[in-house]
mmCIF file of C-alpha atoms and ligand atoms in Angstrom:
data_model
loop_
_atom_site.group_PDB
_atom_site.id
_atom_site.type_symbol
_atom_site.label_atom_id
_atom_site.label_comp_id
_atom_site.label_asym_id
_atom_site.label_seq_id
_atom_site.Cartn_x
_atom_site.Cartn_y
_atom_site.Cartn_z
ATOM 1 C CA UNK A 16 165.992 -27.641 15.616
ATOM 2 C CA UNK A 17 170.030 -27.976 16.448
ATOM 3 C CA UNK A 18 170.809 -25.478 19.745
ATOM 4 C CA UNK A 19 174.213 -24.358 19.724
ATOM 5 C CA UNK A 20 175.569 -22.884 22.694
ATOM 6 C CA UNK A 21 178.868 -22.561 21.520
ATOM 7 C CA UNK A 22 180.709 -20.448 18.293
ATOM 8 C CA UNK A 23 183.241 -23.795 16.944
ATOM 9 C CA UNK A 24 180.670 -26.420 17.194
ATOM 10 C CA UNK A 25 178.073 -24.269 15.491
ATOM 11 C CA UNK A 26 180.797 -22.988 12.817
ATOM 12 C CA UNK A 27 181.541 -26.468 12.188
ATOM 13 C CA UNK A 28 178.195 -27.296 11.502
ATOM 14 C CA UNK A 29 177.450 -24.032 9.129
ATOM 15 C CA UNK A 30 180.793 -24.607 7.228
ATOM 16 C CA UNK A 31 178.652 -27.321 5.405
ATOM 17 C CA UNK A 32 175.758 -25.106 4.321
ATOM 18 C CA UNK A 33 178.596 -22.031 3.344
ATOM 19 C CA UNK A 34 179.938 -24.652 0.886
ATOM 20 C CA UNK A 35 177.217 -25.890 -0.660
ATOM 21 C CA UNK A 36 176.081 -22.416 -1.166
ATOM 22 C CA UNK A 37 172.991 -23.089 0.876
ATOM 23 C CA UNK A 38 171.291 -19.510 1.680
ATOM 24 C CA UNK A 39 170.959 -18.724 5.399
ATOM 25 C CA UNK A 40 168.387 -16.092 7.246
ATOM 26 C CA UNK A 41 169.381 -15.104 10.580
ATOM 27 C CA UNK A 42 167.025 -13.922 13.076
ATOM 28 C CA UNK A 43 169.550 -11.966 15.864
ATOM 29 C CA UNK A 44 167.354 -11.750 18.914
ATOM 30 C CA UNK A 45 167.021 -11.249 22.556
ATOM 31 C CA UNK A 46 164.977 -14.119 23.685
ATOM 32 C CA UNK A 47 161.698 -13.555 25.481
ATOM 33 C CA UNK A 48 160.346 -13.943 21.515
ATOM 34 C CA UNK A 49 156.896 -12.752 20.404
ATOM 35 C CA UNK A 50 154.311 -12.918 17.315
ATOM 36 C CA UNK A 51 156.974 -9.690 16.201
ATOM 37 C CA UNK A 52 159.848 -12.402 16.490
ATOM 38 C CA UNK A 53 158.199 -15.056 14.271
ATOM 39 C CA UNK A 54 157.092 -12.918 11.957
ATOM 40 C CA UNK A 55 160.581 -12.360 11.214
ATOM 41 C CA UNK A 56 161.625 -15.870 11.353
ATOM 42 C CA UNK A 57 159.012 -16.435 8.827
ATOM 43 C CA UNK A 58 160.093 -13.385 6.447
ATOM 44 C CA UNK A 59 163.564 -15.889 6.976
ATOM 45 C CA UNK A 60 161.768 -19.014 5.954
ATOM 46 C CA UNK A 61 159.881 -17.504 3.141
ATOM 47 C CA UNK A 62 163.165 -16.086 1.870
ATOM 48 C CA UNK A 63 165.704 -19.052 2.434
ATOM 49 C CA UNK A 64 165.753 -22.748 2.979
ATOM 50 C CA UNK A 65 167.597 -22.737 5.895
ATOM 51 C CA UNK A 66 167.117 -20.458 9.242
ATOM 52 C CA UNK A 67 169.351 -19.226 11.749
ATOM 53 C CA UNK A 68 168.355 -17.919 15.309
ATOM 54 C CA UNK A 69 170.082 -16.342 18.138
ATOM 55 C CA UNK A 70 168.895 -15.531 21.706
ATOM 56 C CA UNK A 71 171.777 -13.467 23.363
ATOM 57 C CA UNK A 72 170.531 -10.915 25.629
ATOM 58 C CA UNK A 73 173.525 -8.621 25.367
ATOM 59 C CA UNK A 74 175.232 -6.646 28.345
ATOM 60 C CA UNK A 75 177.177 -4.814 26.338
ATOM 61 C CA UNK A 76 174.156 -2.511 25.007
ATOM 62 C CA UNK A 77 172.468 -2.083 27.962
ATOM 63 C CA UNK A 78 173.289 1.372 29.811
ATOM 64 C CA UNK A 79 172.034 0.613 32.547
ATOM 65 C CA UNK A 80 172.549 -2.457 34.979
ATOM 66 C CA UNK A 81 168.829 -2.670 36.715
ATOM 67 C CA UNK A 82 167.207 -2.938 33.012
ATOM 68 C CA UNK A 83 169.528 -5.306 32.110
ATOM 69 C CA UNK A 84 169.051 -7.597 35.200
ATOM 70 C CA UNK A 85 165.365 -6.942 34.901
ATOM 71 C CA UNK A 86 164.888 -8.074 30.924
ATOM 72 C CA UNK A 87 162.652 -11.205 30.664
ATOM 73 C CA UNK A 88 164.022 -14.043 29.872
ATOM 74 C CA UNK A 89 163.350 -17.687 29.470
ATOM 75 C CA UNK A 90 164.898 -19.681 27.432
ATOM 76 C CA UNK A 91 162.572 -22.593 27.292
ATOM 77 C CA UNK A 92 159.458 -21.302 25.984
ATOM 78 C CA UNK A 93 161.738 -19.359 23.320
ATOM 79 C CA UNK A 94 163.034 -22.767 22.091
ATOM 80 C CA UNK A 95 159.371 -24.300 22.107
ATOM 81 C CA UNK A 96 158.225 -21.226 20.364
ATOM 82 C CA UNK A 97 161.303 -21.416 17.513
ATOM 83 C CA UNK A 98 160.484 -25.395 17.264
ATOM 84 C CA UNK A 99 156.921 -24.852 16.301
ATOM 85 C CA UNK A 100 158.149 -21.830 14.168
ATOM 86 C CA UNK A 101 160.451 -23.989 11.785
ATOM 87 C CA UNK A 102 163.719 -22.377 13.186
ATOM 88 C CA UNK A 103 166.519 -24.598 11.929
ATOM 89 C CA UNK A 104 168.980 -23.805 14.462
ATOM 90 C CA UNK A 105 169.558 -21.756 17.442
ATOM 91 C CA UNK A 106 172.436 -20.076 19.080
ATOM 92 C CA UNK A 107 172.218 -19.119 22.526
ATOM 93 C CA UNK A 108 175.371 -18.114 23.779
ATOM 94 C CA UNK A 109 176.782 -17.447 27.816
ATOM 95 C CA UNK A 110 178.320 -14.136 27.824
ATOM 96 C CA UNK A 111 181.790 -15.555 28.196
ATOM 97 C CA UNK A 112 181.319 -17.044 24.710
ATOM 98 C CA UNK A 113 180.311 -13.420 22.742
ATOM 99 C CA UNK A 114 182.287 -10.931 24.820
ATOM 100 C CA UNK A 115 185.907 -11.162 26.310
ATOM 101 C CA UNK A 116 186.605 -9.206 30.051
ATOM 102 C CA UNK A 117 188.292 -6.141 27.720
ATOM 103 C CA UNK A 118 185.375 -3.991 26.178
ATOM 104 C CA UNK A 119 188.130 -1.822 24.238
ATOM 105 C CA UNK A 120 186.020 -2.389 20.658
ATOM 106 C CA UNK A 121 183.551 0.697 20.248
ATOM 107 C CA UNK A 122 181.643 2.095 17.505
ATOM 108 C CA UNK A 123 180.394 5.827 16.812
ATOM 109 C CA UNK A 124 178.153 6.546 14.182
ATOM 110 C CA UNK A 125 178.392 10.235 14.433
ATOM 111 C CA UNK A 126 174.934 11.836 14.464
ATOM 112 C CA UNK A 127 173.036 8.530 14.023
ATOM 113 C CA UNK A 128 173.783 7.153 17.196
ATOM 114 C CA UNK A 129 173.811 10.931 19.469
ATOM 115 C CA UNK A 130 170.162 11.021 19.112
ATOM 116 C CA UNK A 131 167.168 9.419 20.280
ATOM 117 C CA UNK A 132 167.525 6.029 21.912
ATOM 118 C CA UNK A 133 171.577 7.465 21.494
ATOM 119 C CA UNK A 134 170.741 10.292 23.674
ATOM 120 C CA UNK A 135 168.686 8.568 26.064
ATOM 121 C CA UNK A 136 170.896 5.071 26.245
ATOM 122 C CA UNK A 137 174.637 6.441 26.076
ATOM 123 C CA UNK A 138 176.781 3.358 24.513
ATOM 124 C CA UNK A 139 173.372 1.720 23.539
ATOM 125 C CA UNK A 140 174.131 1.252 19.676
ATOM 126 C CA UNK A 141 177.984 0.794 20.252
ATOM 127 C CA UNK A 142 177.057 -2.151 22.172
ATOM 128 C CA UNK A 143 174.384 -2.707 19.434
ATOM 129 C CA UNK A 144 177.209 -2.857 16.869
ATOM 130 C CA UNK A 145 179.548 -4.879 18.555
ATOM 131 C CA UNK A 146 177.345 -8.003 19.189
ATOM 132 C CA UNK A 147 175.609 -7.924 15.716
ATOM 133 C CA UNK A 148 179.256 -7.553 13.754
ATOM 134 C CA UNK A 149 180.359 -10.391 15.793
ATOM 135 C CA UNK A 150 177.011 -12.531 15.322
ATOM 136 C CA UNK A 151 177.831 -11.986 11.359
ATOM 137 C CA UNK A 152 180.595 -13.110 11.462
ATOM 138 C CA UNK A 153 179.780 -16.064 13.743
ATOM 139 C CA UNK A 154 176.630 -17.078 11.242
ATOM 140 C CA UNK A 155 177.402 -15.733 7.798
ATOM 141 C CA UNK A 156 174.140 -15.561 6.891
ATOM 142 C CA UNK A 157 172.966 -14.374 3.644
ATOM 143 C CA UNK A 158 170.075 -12.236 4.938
ATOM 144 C CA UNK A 159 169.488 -10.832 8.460
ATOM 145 C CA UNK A 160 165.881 -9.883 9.459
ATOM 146 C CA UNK A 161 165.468 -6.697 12.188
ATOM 147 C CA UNK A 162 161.917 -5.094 13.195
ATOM 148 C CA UNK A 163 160.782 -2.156 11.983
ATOM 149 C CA UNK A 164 160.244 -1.254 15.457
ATOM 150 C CA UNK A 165 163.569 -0.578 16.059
ATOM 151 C CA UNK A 166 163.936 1.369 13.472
ATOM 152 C CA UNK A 167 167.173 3.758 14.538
ATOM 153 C CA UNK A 168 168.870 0.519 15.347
ATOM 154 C CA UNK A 169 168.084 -0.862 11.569
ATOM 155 C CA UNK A 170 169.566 2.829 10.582
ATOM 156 C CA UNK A 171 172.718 2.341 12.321
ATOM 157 C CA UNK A 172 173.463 -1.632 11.551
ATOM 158 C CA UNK A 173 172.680 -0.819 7.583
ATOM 159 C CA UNK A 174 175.503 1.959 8.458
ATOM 160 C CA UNK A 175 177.783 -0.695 9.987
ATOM 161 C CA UNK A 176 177.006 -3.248 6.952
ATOM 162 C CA UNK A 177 177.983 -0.703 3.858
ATOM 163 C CA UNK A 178 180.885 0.771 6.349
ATOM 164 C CA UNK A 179 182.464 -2.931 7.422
ATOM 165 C CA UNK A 180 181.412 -4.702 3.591
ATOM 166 C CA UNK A 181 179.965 -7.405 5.619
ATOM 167 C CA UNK A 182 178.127 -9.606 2.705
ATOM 168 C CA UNK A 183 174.663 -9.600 4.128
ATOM 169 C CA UNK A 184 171.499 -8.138 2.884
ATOM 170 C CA UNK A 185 169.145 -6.309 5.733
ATOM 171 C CA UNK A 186 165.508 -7.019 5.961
ATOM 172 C CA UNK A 187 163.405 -4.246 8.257
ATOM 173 C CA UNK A 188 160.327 -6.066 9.002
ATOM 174 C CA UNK A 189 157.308 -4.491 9.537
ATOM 175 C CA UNK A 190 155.906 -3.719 13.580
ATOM 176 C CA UNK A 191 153.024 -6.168 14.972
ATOM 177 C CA UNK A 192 150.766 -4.453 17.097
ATOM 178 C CA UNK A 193 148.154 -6.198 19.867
ATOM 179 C CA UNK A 194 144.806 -5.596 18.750
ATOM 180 C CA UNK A 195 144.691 -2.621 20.480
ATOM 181 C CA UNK A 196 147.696 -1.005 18.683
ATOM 182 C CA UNK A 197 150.522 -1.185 21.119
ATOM 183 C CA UNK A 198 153.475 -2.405 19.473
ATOM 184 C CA UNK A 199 154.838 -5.912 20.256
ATOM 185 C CA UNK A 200 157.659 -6.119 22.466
ATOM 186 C CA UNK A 201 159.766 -8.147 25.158
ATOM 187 C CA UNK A 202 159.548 -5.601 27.584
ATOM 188 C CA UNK A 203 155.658 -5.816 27.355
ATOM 189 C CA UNK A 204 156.077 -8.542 29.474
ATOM 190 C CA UNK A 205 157.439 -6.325 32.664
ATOM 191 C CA UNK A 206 154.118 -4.065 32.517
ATOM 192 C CA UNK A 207 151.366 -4.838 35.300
ATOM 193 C CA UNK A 208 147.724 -5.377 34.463
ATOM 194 C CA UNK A 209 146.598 -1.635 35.447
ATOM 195 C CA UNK A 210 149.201 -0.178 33.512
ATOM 196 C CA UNK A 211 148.884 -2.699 30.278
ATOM 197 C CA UNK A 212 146.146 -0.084 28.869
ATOM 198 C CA UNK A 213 147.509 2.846 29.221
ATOM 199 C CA UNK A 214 150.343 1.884 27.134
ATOM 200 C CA UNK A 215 148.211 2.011 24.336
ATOM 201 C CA UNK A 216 148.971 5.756 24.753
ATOM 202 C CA UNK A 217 152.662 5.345 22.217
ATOM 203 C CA UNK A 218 150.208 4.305 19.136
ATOM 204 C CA UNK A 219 147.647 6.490 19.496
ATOM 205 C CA UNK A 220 149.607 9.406 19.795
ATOM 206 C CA UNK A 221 152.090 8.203 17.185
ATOM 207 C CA UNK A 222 148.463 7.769 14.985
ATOM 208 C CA UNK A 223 147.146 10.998 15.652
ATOM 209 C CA UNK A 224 150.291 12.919 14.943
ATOM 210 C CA UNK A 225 150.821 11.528 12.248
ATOM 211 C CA UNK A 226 147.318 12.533 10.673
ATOM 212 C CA UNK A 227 147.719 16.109 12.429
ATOM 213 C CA UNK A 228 151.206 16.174 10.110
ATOM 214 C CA UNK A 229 149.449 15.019 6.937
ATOM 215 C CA UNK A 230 146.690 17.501 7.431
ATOM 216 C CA UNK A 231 149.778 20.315 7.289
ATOM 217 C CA UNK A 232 150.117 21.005 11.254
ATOM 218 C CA UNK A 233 153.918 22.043 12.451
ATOM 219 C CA UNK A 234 156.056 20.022 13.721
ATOM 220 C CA UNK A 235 155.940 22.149 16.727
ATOM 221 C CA UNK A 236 152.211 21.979 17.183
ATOM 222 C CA UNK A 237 152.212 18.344 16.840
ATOM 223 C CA UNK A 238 154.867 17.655 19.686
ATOM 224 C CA UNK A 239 153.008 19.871 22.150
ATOM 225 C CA UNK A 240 149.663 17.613 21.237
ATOM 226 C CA UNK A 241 151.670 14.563 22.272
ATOM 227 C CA UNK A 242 153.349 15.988 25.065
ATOM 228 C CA UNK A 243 148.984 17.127 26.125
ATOM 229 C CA UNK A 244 148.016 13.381 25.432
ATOM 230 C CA UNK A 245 151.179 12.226 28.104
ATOM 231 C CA UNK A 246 150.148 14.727 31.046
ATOM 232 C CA UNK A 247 146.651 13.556 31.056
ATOM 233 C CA UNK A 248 148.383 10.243 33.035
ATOM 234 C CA UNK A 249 150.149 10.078 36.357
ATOM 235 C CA UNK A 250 151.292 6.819 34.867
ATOM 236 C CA UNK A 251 153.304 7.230 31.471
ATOM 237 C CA UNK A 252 155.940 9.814 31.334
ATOM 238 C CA UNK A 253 157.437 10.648 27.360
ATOM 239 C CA UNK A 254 161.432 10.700 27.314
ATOM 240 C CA UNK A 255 160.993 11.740 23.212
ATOM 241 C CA UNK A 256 159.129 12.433 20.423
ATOM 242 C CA UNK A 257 160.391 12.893 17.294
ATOM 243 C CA UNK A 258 159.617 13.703 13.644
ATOM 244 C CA UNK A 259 163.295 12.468 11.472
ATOM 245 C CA UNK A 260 164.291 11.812 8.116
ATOM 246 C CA UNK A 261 163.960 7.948 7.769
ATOM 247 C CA UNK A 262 167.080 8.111 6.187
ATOM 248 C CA UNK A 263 169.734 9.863 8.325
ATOM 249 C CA UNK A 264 167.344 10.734 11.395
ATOM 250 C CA UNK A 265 168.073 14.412 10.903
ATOM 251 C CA UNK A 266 165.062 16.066 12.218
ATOM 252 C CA UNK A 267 162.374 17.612 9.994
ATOM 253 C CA UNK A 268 160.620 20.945 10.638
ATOM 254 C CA UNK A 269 157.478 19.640 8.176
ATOM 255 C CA UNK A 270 156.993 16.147 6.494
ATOM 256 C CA UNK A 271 156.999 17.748 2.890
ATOM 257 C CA UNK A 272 160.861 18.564 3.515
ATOM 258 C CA UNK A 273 162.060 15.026 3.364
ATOM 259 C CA UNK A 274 160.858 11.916 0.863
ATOM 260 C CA UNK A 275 160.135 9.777 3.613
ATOM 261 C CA UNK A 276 159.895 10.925 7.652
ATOM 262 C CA UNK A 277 159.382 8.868 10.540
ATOM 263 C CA UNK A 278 157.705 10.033 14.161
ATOM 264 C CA UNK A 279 159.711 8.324 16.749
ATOM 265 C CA UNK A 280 158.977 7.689 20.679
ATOM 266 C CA UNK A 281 160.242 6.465 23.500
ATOM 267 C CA UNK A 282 158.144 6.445 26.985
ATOM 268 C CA UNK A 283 157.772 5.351 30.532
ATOM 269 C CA UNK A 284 154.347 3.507 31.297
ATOM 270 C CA UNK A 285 154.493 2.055 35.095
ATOM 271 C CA UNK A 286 158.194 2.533 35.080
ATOM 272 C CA UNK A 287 158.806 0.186 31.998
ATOM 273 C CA UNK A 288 160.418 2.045 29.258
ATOM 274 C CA UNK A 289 158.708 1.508 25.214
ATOM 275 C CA UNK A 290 159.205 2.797 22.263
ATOM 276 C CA UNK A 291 157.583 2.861 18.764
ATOM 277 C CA UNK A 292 157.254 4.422 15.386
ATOM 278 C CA UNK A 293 155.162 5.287 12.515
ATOM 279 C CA UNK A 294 156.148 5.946 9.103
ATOM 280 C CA UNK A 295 154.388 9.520 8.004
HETATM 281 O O1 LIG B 231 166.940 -5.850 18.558
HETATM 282 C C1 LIG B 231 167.441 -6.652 19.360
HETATM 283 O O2 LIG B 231 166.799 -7.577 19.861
HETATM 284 C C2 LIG B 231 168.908 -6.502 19.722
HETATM 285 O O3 LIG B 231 169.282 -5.169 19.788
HETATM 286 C C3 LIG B 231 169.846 -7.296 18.804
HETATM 287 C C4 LIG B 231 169.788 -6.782 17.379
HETATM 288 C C5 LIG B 231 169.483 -8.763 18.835
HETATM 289 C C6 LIG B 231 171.295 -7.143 19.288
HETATM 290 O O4 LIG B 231 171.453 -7.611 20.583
#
């Protein structure tokens, strides 16, 4: 695997594959990867004979300083993990490389990015949107692989790909879950032993809601049940739940008024802050 920590040097070397029309995935990441990480890097290699990486944990989307100084990194076992995974290259910029001293580039995508993780993490997706145009740009690639996950974020960069014509199909892969259902993350990595458990609460409420929803409870029924399921523990604390339109993450008062709704979450569980989702 080539490691690039630099945008002309790894430019240089990509020119070669853009002209002999060689198709590239591109896995944009965070570092601290996961089974949920190579899973996408293998949708990549499935998909294309060449695969592109980045670890960047961006500043920019982070709205607040402690999470961002707290976010687990290391580098090394990411590049050990992306050798063994068949990465072909990886780009792991310093933050002087991505982002200048002026932060005068912002997005707003309207409704899509006031709600949720928008309301919660003010700036979140414009900070989203500003790193993954410019890693585009940087890589070129021909298809760029996102977890399902993150699913408002997917919402929001297919927005910025029809709105900016960047050439670049989008790929939402789907969640991997521990076997015990919670949903694989970074940020799993910050919670402590006694706490690992009870973040199993996220799935099983997301589960159980979404059976409630199918079985033709409200809405408004179902969010008190998952509020219920969050007091039982001193230790988790729920920020949101949500039942949205997959589509334009309007929210929808039953799951027969839209073809396809999502239940979204975000929670607290020992002071580390998850989310998830199910498709209903
Ligand atoms: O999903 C993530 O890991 C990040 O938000 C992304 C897309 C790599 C942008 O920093």
């Amino acid at each position: 695997m080539q490691i690039f920590r630099e945008i002309k040097p790894l430019r240089a070397f990509l020119v070669e594959k853009w002209r002999a029309g060689q198709k590239l995935g591109f896995v944009p990441t965070m570092g601290a990867l996961h089974q949920g990480h190579l899973t996408l890097i293998a949708a990549s290699r499935a998909g294309h004979p060449f695969t592109v990486c980045s670890v960047f944990v961006n500043p920019t989307q982070f709205n607040n300083a402690e999470d961002f100084a707290r976010y687990p990194r290391n580098l090394e076992r990411d590049v050990e993990m992306l050798e063994r995974a068949g990465c072909d290259v990886l780009f792991c910029p310093e933050e002087a490389e991505m982002h200048s001293d002026s932060q005068y580039l912002k997005f707003d995508f309207g409704h899509l990015d006031k709600v949720m993780e928008g309301k919660f993490r003010p700036g979140h997706f414009s900070g989203v949107a500003q790193v993954v145009s410019k890693l585009f740009h940087i890589v070129q690639p021909d298809t760029a692989y996102f977890g399902q996950k993150d699913w408002q974020q997917f919402v929001i960069i297919r927005t910025l790909v029809n709105e900016l014509k960047f050439n670049v199909k989008l790929q939402a892969v789907e969640t991997v879950r521990e076997p015990d259902g919670l949903a694989m993350s970074s940020r799993n990595e910050r919670l402590l032993e006694a706490h690992r458990k009870e973040a199993t609460v996220l799935s099983r409420c997301l589960k159980d809601a979404r059976e409630q929803l199918l079985h033709g409870k409200s809405v408004e029924d179902v969010k008190k049940n998952v509020l219920d399921s969050f007091n039982q523990s001193e230790a988790v604390k729920l920020e949101y739940f949500e039942v949205v339109n997959t589509e334009n993450l309007t929210p929808i008062k039953s799951v027969g008024d839209a073809d396809r709704a999502i239940l979204c979450m975000a929670a607290y569980v020992g002071g580390v802050r998850l989310i998830d989702n199910m498709f209903v």
